[in-house]
């Protein structure tokens, strides 16, 4: 079911709903626009929207201009002394920046982003990022195949480790939410790797280079099962892995989605349900378990590369239980942002 749509001010590549109370209505959308010519530049923005499907409300309330952004992530709930929502960005200028979601200084109840800290951590582009569960460290994947580990404390960013993890662009660098001393990485070199941060430089725990036939775009640990992890690849497959047997996917459980699997998001409440952004094939809701994977629903209202996708958190009113799975998706060249509700009853 359609809720709302709008066009952003640049090529849209990431959307993230805030998971912090009482800001579940806040949606961040990021852009990356390459200005070609004699002096090429990469510009971007972060836009904040107020989203309430129950009231059919969808309003832009804040926008900040940035360098071209590849990835954004809200800080995890309960991390870093529960100081409130923070939004980290990885950008084309090699900067990692952290913004705080705060009430505007001129009073009132309007919210805005205030940059807390920004550091140039590399001469390469920052392509992806992830917070550790305590919001005290951020992993960053770089365009030269390296991983940076940055600590965040007392409004400061400190680069404590950087190592060459892959041969080509590194599109995924994700903490293990159950064992945060581990980071998983995926790259255009088709390799899927795990690193132990307790060593310096970080120790390679495993590396699988045989299963993905093209680059690894995204990695998502199951929030409920500490042994289950998903990977998405340009080869158009979503794969389920059991970390106790990393040589191959569990029971060869892989789902062909008909487009490069750029991003995957676990449903916040329904086990085994995943939202996937599938580049040239729109967006897909997938039910996946150890026995099989099944496409439940597809969403094809975008006309360009499907890059950004997320579920809204939070309990809605009893009146709006049918709207309990609200989704935001965005596509690149057409700059389109959609808010919609899956029709499949399993995810309601």
PDB file of C-alpha atoms in Angstrom, residues 216-337:
ATOM      1  CA  UNK A 216      29.779  -8.873  -2.027  1.00  0.00           C
ATOM      2  CA  UNK A 217      27.597  -5.787  -1.451  1.00  0.00           C
ATOM      3  CA  UNK A 218      26.071  -6.205   2.018  1.00  0.00           C
ATOM      4  CA  UNK A 219      26.271  -8.276   5.191  1.00  0.00           C
ATOM      5  CA  UNK A 220      23.586  -8.505   7.900  1.00  0.00           C
ATOM      6  CA  UNK A 221      23.831 -10.525  11.110  1.00  0.00           C
ATOM      7  CA  UNK A 222      20.574 -11.966  12.398  1.00  0.00           C
ATOM      8  CA  UNK A 223      19.445  -9.980  15.468  1.00  0.00           C
ATOM      9  CA  UNK A 224      17.939 -13.122  16.995  1.00  0.00           C
ATOM     10  CA  UNK A 225      20.191 -16.064  16.090  1.00  0.00           C
ATOM     11  CA  UNK A 226      23.894 -15.550  16.880  1.00  0.00           C
ATOM     12  CA  UNK A 227      24.886 -18.190  14.316  1.00  0.00           C
ATOM     13  CA  UNK A 228      23.018 -16.807  11.291  1.00  0.00           C
ATOM     14  CA  UNK A 229      24.229 -14.160   8.863  1.00  0.00           C
ATOM     15  CA  UNK A 230      23.061 -12.962   5.429  1.00  0.00           C
ATOM     16  CA  UNK A 231      25.111 -11.735   2.483  1.00  0.00           C
ATOM     17  CA  UNK A 232      23.972 -10.006  -0.681  1.00  0.00           C
ATOM     18  CA  UNK A 233      25.940  -9.938  -3.913  1.00  0.00           C
ATOM     19  CA  UNK A 234      26.027  -8.456  -7.396  1.00  0.00           C
ATOM     20  CA  UNK A 235      25.450 -12.054  -8.556  1.00  0.00           C
ATOM     21  CA  UNK A 236      21.783 -11.451  -7.570  1.00  0.00           C
ATOM     22  CA  UNK A 237      21.661 -14.004  -4.728  1.00  0.00           C
ATOM     23  CA  UNK A 238      20.762 -13.504  -1.073  1.00  0.00           C
ATOM     24  CA  UNK A 239      22.594 -16.164   0.944  1.00  0.00           C
ATOM     25  CA  UNK A 240      22.089 -17.513   4.451  1.00  0.00           C
ATOM     26  CA  UNK A 241      25.227 -18.549   6.351  1.00  0.00           C
ATOM     27  CA  UNK A 242      25.652 -20.565   9.521  1.00  0.00           C
ATOM     28  CA  UNK A 243      28.783 -19.222  11.197  1.00  0.00           C
ATOM     29  CA  UNK A 244      29.518 -22.683  12.566  1.00  0.00           C
ATOM     30  CA  UNK A 245      30.028 -23.906   8.988  1.00  0.00           C
ATOM     31  CA  UNK A 246      31.327 -21.054   6.915  1.00  0.00           C
ATOM     32  CA  UNK A 247      32.618 -23.071   3.966  1.00  0.00           C
ATOM     33  CA  UNK A 248      29.222 -22.899   2.268  1.00  0.00           C
ATOM     34  CA  UNK A 249      25.742 -21.408   2.837  1.00  0.00           C
ATOM     35  CA  UNK A 250      23.379 -23.363   5.097  1.00  0.00           C
ATOM     36  CA  UNK A 251      21.816 -26.210   3.123  1.00  0.00           C
ATOM     37  CA  UNK A 252      22.658 -24.129   0.055  1.00  0.00           C
ATOM     38  CA  UNK A 253      19.909 -21.750   1.167  1.00  0.00           C
ATOM     39  CA  UNK A 254      20.182 -18.963  -1.338  1.00  0.00           C
ATOM     40  CA  UNK A 255      17.450 -16.915  -2.963  1.00  0.00           C
ATOM     41  CA  UNK A 256      17.711 -15.537  -6.488  1.00  0.00           C
ATOM     42  CA  UNK A 257      16.325 -11.994  -6.434  1.00  0.00           C
ATOM     43  CA  UNK A 258      16.875 -10.969 -10.057  1.00  0.00           C
ATOM     44  CA  UNK A 259      19.058  -7.979  -9.273  1.00  0.00           C
ATOM     45  CA  UNK A 260      22.269  -7.224  -7.418  1.00  0.00           C
ATOM     46  CA  UNK A 261      21.463  -7.447  -3.693  1.00  0.00           C
ATOM     47  CA  UNK A 262      22.782  -4.084  -2.532  1.00  0.00           C
ATOM     48  CA  UNK A 263      21.238  -3.858   0.936  1.00  0.00           C
ATOM     49  CA  UNK A 264      19.355  -6.173   3.311  1.00  0.00           C
ATOM     50  CA  UNK A 265      17.462  -5.273   6.490  1.00  0.00           C
ATOM     51  CA  UNK A 266      15.995  -7.729   8.986  1.00  0.00           C
ATOM     52  CA  UNK A 267      12.439  -6.984  10.054  1.00  0.00           C
ATOM     53  CA  UNK A 268      12.569  -5.425  13.542  1.00  0.00           C
ATOM     54  CA  UNK A 269       9.878  -7.765  14.952  1.00  0.00           C
ATOM     55  CA  UNK A 270       9.082 -10.635  12.569  1.00  0.00           C
ATOM     56  CA  UNK A 271      11.780 -13.357  12.619  1.00  0.00           C
ATOM     57  CA  UNK A 272      13.116 -14.495   9.264  1.00  0.00           C
ATOM     58  CA  UNK A 273      11.659 -11.629   7.231  1.00  0.00           C
ATOM     59  CA  UNK A 274      14.105  -9.508   5.273  1.00  0.00           C
ATOM     60  CA  UNK A 275      13.793  -6.401   3.103  1.00  0.00           C
ATOM     61  CA  UNK A 276      16.222  -6.319   0.168  1.00  0.00           C
ATOM     62  CA  UNK A 277      17.217  -3.568  -2.254  1.00  0.00           C
ATOM     63  CA  UNK A 278      17.909  -5.334  -5.550  1.00  0.00           C
ATOM     64  CA  UNK A 279      19.462  -2.648  -7.774  1.00  0.00           C
ATOM     65  CA  UNK A 280      17.999  -3.305 -11.258  1.00  0.00           C
ATOM     66  CA  UNK A 281      15.035  -5.295  -9.923  1.00  0.00           C
ATOM     67  CA  UNK A 282      13.398  -3.049  -7.339  1.00  0.00           C
ATOM     68  CA  UNK A 283      12.759  -4.102  -3.745  1.00  0.00           C
ATOM     69  CA  UNK A 284      11.822  -7.483  -2.318  1.00  0.00           C
ATOM     70  CA  UNK A 285      10.439  -8.828   0.955  1.00  0.00           C
ATOM     71  CA  UNK A 286      11.893 -12.288   1.599  1.00  0.00           C
ATOM     72  CA  UNK A 287      11.053 -15.010   4.120  1.00  0.00           C
ATOM     73  CA  UNK A 288      14.182 -17.029   4.808  1.00  0.00           C
ATOM     74  CA  UNK A 289      15.052 -19.863   7.181  1.00  0.00           C
ATOM     75  CA  UNK A 290      17.438 -22.824   7.298  1.00  0.00           C
ATOM     76  CA  UNK A 291      15.237 -24.899   4.999  1.00  0.00           C
ATOM     77  CA  UNK A 292      14.383 -22.477   2.218  1.00  0.00           C
ATOM     78  CA  UNK A 293      14.104 -18.900   1.089  1.00  0.00           C
ATOM     79  CA  UNK A 294      10.928 -17.514  -0.433  1.00  0.00           C
ATOM     80  CA  UNK A 295      10.103 -14.213  -2.106  1.00  0.00           C
ATOM     81  CA  UNK A 296       6.949 -12.936  -0.405  1.00  0.00           C
ATOM     82  CA  UNK A 297       6.478  -9.650  -2.206  1.00  0.00           C
ATOM     83  CA  UNK A 298       8.154  -7.356  -4.697  1.00  0.00           C
ATOM     84  CA  UNK A 299       7.894  -3.577  -5.014  1.00  0.00           C
ATOM     85  CA  UNK A 300       8.559  -2.118  -8.447  1.00  0.00           C
ATOM     86  CA  UNK A 301       7.408   1.496  -8.202  1.00  0.00           C
ATOM     87  CA  UNK A 302      10.949   2.866  -8.574  1.00  0.00           C
ATOM     88  CA  UNK A 303      12.409   3.579 -11.999  1.00  0.00           C
ATOM     89  CA  UNK A 304      16.108   3.415 -11.230  1.00  0.00           C
ATOM     90  CA  UNK A 305      18.761   1.580  -9.212  1.00  0.00           C
ATOM     91  CA  UNK A 306      17.261   0.329  -5.928  1.00  0.00           C
ATOM     92  CA  UNK A 307      19.779   1.232  -3.233  1.00  0.00           C
ATOM     93  CA  UNK A 308      18.229   2.336   0.074  1.00  0.00           C
ATOM     94  CA  UNK A 309      15.716   0.399   2.195  1.00  0.00           C
ATOM     95  CA  UNK A 310      14.633   0.236   5.820  1.00  0.00           C
ATOM     96  CA  UNK A 311      11.793  -0.772   8.166  1.00  0.00           C
ATOM     97  CA  UNK A 312      10.228   1.703  10.565  1.00  0.00           C
ATOM     98  CA  UNK A 313      10.422   0.696  14.233  1.00  0.00           C
ATOM     99  CA  UNK A 314       7.995   1.348  17.038  1.00  0.00           C
ATOM    100  CA  UNK A 315       4.498   0.375  18.053  1.00  0.00           C
ATOM    101  CA  UNK A 316       1.673   2.257  16.370  1.00  0.00           C
ATOM    102  CA  UNK A 317      -1.814   2.725  17.700  1.00  0.00           C
ATOM    103  CA  UNK A 318      -4.228  -0.210  17.822  1.00  0.00           C
ATOM    104  CA  UNK A 319      -6.146   1.476  14.996  1.00  0.00           C
ATOM    105  CA  UNK A 320      -3.091   1.222  12.761  1.00  0.00           C
ATOM    106  CA  UNK A 321      -1.956  -2.331  13.416  1.00  0.00           C
ATOM    107  CA  UNK A 322      -2.371  -3.033   9.725  1.00  0.00           C
ATOM    108  CA  UNK A 323       0.324  -0.381   9.155  1.00  0.00           C
ATOM    109  CA  UNK A 324       2.801  -1.971  11.546  1.00  0.00           C
ATOM    110  CA  UNK A 325       5.367  -2.692   8.828  1.00  0.00           C
ATOM    111  CA  UNK A 326       6.114   0.644   7.223  1.00  0.00           C
ATOM    112  CA  UNK A 327       8.967   0.680   4.695  1.00  0.00           C
ATOM    113  CA  UNK A 328      11.093   3.450   3.188  1.00  0.00           C
ATOM    114  CA  UNK A 329      12.906   2.837  -0.106  1.00  0.00           C
ATOM    115  CA  UNK A 330      14.912   5.055  -2.426  1.00  0.00           C
ATOM    116  CA  UNK A 331      16.356   4.810  -5.915  1.00  0.00           C
ATOM    117  CA  UNK A 332      19.393   6.499  -7.380  1.00  0.00           C
ATOM    118  CA  UNK A 333      19.092   8.291 -10.706  1.00  0.00           C
ATOM    119  CA  UNK A 334      15.401   9.179 -10.454  1.00  0.00           C
ATOM    120  CA  UNK A 335      16.020  10.557  -6.911  1.00  0.00           C
ATOM    121  CA  UNK A 336      12.801   8.956  -5.695  1.00  0.00           C
ATOM    122  CA  UNK A 337      11.860   8.209  -2.084  1.00  0.00           C
TER     123      UNK A 337
END
